[in-house]
């Protein structure tokens, strides 16, 4: 089957065509076409993602992304028949709040036609609601236009699937498995008893870890998104063996649960800076001190969960899974000296941050929850959706 997949939960507009042969979780996947537009440059000016601006950008770029993915997949049809006035008016109704999008979709259809798609998967949450709605309403419109079911997908489940994906197959997962989800909005430890069965055993009580990276980056004077920037400076500090800049706390390291807290750490960074004007080496050392503490806390809680719950598979998902220090530290857990039976699955760097491939994979696991074109009116975006 061919899946059209859409992701617009934050500042990436992503559309892809993925072919799945066989049943989940043993299917073979082929990425036929994949287009992604990052709005980072636009939001950088504001130091974070601005929801209404994100919505506007999704509206402006989702059809170009669909066109690019269709062309890459070689799914453009010859001489499509133009849409009837009745269908055009229906599309305008569904996309009433996405100003200008219905017209773009009509012109896409009139030159690309109807690709042989069997299902549409779309992120329905969590995320920024105005941004999510663009993808959700666009998926609705396509579902009606193409007469195919639409599968709403949880963004975080997508991050889990991305980590277990080897490019064509899902890696073998033994259950119960542990999943560490670390992104701009989430820091969670999830116990998975099977695919699709999730139990949250711990979470941040305040800031998410990606958010902490972004806020500390701002304190140091680095651009948004801060994670990669902080990480880059930290690496320089390690190579130069710079002495510590700050003695930062390790929040909730020894707490009797699987929870996290990162807002105090950010405040500690602010106090450590005080009124000082930071030199380049100060910034590097501070970035390294911060990253060390974050990784130490995450790894300690992961180890505790591995031991308490006797898991043999660790899945790490979300944008912060791109962090080299965290990746290396988690990979060394799966060594004969630590946990010899453990498999650690990390997403490839391009699938660590938001993308639509992961939404196709998660959607494929939930095809039975697909909404028929007739029942699409019940499809909603939910910014606070939880696994
Ligand atoms: O999953 P994601 O792309 O979007 C959300 O769903 O939130 O995650 C984005 C977050 C941002 O906070 C960004 O700073 C962080 O992931 N991030 C990183 C790295 N790359 C992205 N944090 C630390 N180190 C990185 N290399
Ligand atoms: Zn994400």
PDB file of N, CA, C and O in Angstrom, residues 282-312:
ATOM      1  N   UNK A 282      34.260  31.016  27.983  1.00  0.00           N
ATOM      2  CA  UNK A 282      33.231  30.920  29.045  1.00  0.00           C
ATOM      3  C   UNK A 282      31.988  30.234  28.490  1.00  0.00           C
ATOM      4  O   UNK A 282      31.408  29.342  29.106  1.00  0.00           O
ATOM      5  N   UNK A 283      31.570  30.676  27.305  1.00  0.00           N
ATOM      6  CA  UNK A 283      30.347  30.123  26.685  1.00  0.00           C
ATOM      7  C   UNK A 283      30.518  28.635  26.405  1.00  0.00           C
ATOM      8  O   UNK A 283      29.618  27.834  26.656  1.00  0.00           O
ATOM      9  N   UNK A 284      31.693  28.300  25.894  1.00  0.00           N
ATOM     10  CA  UNK A 284      31.945  26.886  25.578  1.00  0.00           C
ATOM     11  C   UNK A 284      31.923  26.040  26.845  1.00  0.00           C
ATOM     12  O   UNK A 284      31.295  24.975  26.895  1.00  0.00           O
ATOM     13  N   UNK A 285      32.615  26.526  27.891  1.00  0.00           N
ATOM     14  CA  UNK A 285      32.686  25.751  29.141  1.00  0.00           C
ATOM     15  C   UNK A 285      31.303  25.619  29.769  1.00  0.00           C
ATOM     16  O   UNK A 285      30.925  24.542  30.248  1.00  0.00           O
ATOM     17  N   UNK A 286      30.531  26.697  29.739  1.00  0.00           N
ATOM     18  CA  UNK A 286      29.187  26.662  30.330  1.00  0.00           C
ATOM     19  C   UNK A 286      28.267  25.714  29.551  1.00  0.00           C
ATOM     20  O   UNK A 286      27.494  24.949  30.150  1.00  0.00           O
ATOM     21  N   UNK A 287      28.372  25.758  28.230  1.00  0.00           N
ATOM     22  CA  UNK A 287      27.561  24.843  27.409  1.00  0.00           C
ATOM     23  C   UNK A 287      27.909  23.405  27.758  1.00  0.00           C
ATOM     24  O   UNK A 287      27.032  22.550  27.907  1.00  0.00           O
ATOM     25  N   UNK A 288      29.188  23.128  27.911  1.00  0.00           N
ATOM     26  CA  UNK A 288      29.622  21.768  28.254  1.00  0.00           C
ATOM     27  C   UNK A 288      29.121  21.374  29.650  1.00  0.00           C
ATOM     28  O   UNK A 288      28.609  20.264  29.850  1.00  0.00           O
ATOM     29  N   UNK A 289      29.243  22.297  30.620  1.00  0.00           N
ATOM     30  CA  UNK A 289      28.786  21.996  31.991  1.00  0.00           C
ATOM     31  C   UNK A 289      27.297  21.657  31.987  1.00  0.00           C
ATOM     32  O   UNK A 289      26.858  20.716  32.636  1.00  0.00           O
ATOM     33  N   UNK A 290      26.524  22.452  31.241  1.00  0.00           N
ATOM     34  CA  UNK A 290      25.076  22.223  31.155  1.00  0.00           C
ATOM     35  C   UNK A 290      24.773  20.885  30.487  1.00  0.00           C
ATOM     36  O   UNK A 290      24.001  20.074  31.006  1.00  0.00           O
ATOM     37  N   UNK A 291      25.397  20.645  29.358  1.00  0.00           N
ATOM     38  CA  UNK A 291      25.121  19.405  28.623  1.00  0.00           C
ATOM     39  C   UNK A 291      25.504  18.178  29.458  1.00  0.00           C
ATOM     40  O   UNK A 291      24.789  17.177  29.480  1.00  0.00           O
ATOM     41  N   UNK A 292      26.624  18.275  30.161  1.00  0.00           N
ATOM     42  CA  UNK A 292      27.051  17.153  31.017  1.00  0.00           C
ATOM     43  C   UNK A 292      25.994  16.814  32.063  1.00  0.00           C
ATOM     44  O   UNK A 292      25.693  15.649  32.298  1.00  0.00           O
ATOM     45  N   UNK A 293      25.460  17.848  32.706  1.00  0.00           N
ATOM     46  CA  UNK A 293      24.467  17.622  33.758  1.00  0.00           C
ATOM     47  C   UNK A 293      23.198  17.005  33.172  1.00  0.00           C
ATOM     48  O   UNK A 293      22.655  16.034  33.706  1.00  0.00           O
ATOM     49  N   UNK A 294      22.732  17.540  32.063  1.00  0.00           N
ATOM     50  CA  UNK A 294      21.509  17.020  31.428  1.00  0.00           C
ATOM     51  C   UNK A 294      21.684  15.547  31.064  1.00  0.00           C
ATOM     52  O   UNK A 294      20.838  14.705  31.371  1.00  0.00           O
ATOM     53  N   UNK A 295      22.807  15.241  30.448  1.00  0.00           N
ATOM     54  CA  UNK A 295      23.038  13.857  30.006  1.00  0.00           C
ATOM     55  C   UNK A 295      23.169  12.941  31.222  1.00  0.00           C
ATOM     56  O   UNK A 295      22.629  11.831  31.237  1.00  0.00           O
ATOM     57  N   UNK A 296      23.831  13.426  32.249  1.00  0.00           N
ATOM     58  CA  UNK A 296      23.985  12.607  33.460  1.00  0.00           C
ATOM     59  C   UNK A 296      22.625  12.259  34.061  1.00  0.00           C
ATOM     60  O   UNK A 296      22.350  11.108  34.411  1.00  0.00           O
ATOM     61  N   UNK A 297      21.764  13.255  34.176  1.00  0.00           N
ATOM     62  CA  UNK A 297      20.435  13.023  34.755  1.00  0.00           C
ATOM     63  C   UNK A 297      19.630  12.050  33.889  1.00  0.00           C
ATOM     64  O   UNK A 297      19.033  11.096  34.388  1.00  0.00           O
ATOM     65  N   UNK A 298      19.623  12.282  32.564  1.00  0.00           N
ATOM     66  CA  UNK A 298      18.839  11.412  31.675  1.00  0.00           C
ATOM     67  C   UNK A 298      19.355   9.972  31.739  1.00  0.00           C
ATOM     68  O   UNK A 298      18.572   9.026  31.869  1.00  0.00           O
ATOM     69  N   UNK A 299      20.664   9.807  31.679  1.00  0.00           N
ATOM     70  CA  UNK A 299      21.230   8.453  31.658  1.00  0.00           C
ATOM     71  C   UNK A 299      20.989   7.743  32.996  1.00  0.00           C
ATOM     72  O   UNK A 299      20.665   6.551  33.029  1.00  0.00           O
ATOM     73  N   UNK A 300      21.102   8.478  34.095  1.00  0.00           N
ATOM     74  CA  UNK A 300      20.879   7.857  35.413  1.00  0.00           C
ATOM     75  C   UNK A 300      19.451   7.337  35.539  1.00  0.00           C
ATOM     76  O   UNK A 300      19.217   6.218  36.000  1.00  0.00           O
ATOM     77  N   UNK A 301      18.500   8.143  35.080  1.00  0.00           N
ATOM     78  CA  UNK A 301      17.084   7.705  35.184  1.00  0.00           C
ATOM     79  C   UNK A 301      16.807   6.546  34.232  1.00  0.00           C
ATOM     80  O   UNK A 301      16.028   5.649  34.556  1.00  0.00           O
ATOM     81  N   UNK A 302      17.425   6.565  33.079  1.00  0.00           N
ATOM     82  CA  UNK A 302      17.246   5.458  32.130  1.00  0.00           C
ATOM     83  C   UNK A 302      17.791   4.167  32.735  1.00  0.00           C
ATOM     84  O   UNK A 302      17.149   3.111  32.680  1.00  0.00           O
ATOM     85  N   UNK A 303      18.974   4.243  33.360  1.00  0.00           N
ATOM     86  CA  UNK A 303      19.568   3.046  33.970  1.00  0.00           C
ATOM     87  C   UNK A 303      18.673   2.501  35.078  1.00  0.00           C
ATOM     88  O   UNK A 303      18.439   1.289  35.185  1.00  0.00           O
ATOM     89  N   UNK A 304      18.147   3.427  35.867  1.00  0.00           N
ATOM     90  CA  UNK A 304      17.262   3.010  36.955  1.00  0.00           C
ATOM     91  C   UNK A 304      16.031   2.283  36.399  1.00  0.00           C
ATOM     92  O   UNK A 304      15.603   1.247  36.927  1.00  0.00           O
ATOM     93  N   UNK A 305      15.482   2.822  35.325  1.00  0.00           N
ATOM     94  CA  UNK A 305      14.295   2.192  34.724  1.00  0.00           C
ATOM     95  C   UNK A 305      14.640   0.842  34.106  1.00  0.00           C
ATOM     96  O   UNK A 305      13.879  -0.115  34.237  1.00  0.00           O
ATOM     97  N   UNK A 306      15.796   0.744  33.467  1.00  0.00           N
ATOM     98  CA  UNK A 306      16.213  -0.536  32.861  1.00  0.00           C
ATOM     99  C   UNK A 306      16.290  -1.606  33.944  1.00  0.00           C
ATOM    100  O   UNK A 306      15.809  -2.729  33.774  1.00  0.00           O
ATOM    101  N   UNK A 307      16.887  -1.230  35.069  1.00  0.00           N
ATOM    102  CA  UNK A 307      17.062  -2.216  36.141  1.00  0.00           C
ATOM    103  C   UNK A 307      15.746  -2.549  36.838  1.00  0.00           C
ATOM    104  O   UNK A 307      15.432  -3.714  37.089  1.00  0.00           O
ATOM    105  N   UNK A 308      14.963  -1.529  37.138  1.00  0.00           N
ATOM    106  CA  UNK A 308      13.712  -1.766  37.852  1.00  0.00           C
ATOM    107  C   UNK A 308      12.735  -2.591  37.017  1.00  0.00           C
ATOM    108  O   UNK A 308      12.020  -3.430  37.538  1.00  0.00           O
ATOM    109  N   UNK A 309      12.699  -2.315  35.721  1.00  0.00           N
ATOM    110  CA  UNK A 309      11.655  -2.921  34.887  1.00  0.00           C
ATOM    111  C   UNK A 309      12.170  -4.082  34.033  1.00  0.00           C
ATOM    112  O   UNK A 309      11.402  -4.665  33.275  1.00  0.00           O
ATOM    113  N   UNK A 310      13.461  -4.400  34.176  1.00  0.00           N
ATOM    114  CA  UNK A 310      14.078  -5.489  33.399  1.00  0.00           C
ATOM    115  C   UNK A 310      13.747  -5.417  31.908  1.00  0.00           C
ATOM    116  O   UNK A 310      13.135  -6.335  31.351  1.00  0.00           O
ATOM    117  N   UNK A 311      14.130  -4.342  31.282  1.00  0.00           N
ATOM    118  CA  UNK A 311      13.879  -4.237  29.841  1.00  0.00           C
ATOM    119  C   UNK A 311      15.153  -4.532  29.060  1.00  0.00           C
ATOM    120  O   UNK A 311      16.260  -4.308  29.551  1.00  0.00           O
ATOM    121  N   UNK A 312      14.979  -5.050  27.853  1.00  0.00           N
ATOM    122  CA  UNK A 312      16.128  -5.344  27.003  1.00  0.00           C
ATOM    123  C   UNK A 312      16.177  -4.472  25.758  1.00  0.00           C
ATOM    124  O   UNK A 312      17.087  -4.596  24.949  1.00  0.00           O
TER     125      UNK A 312
END
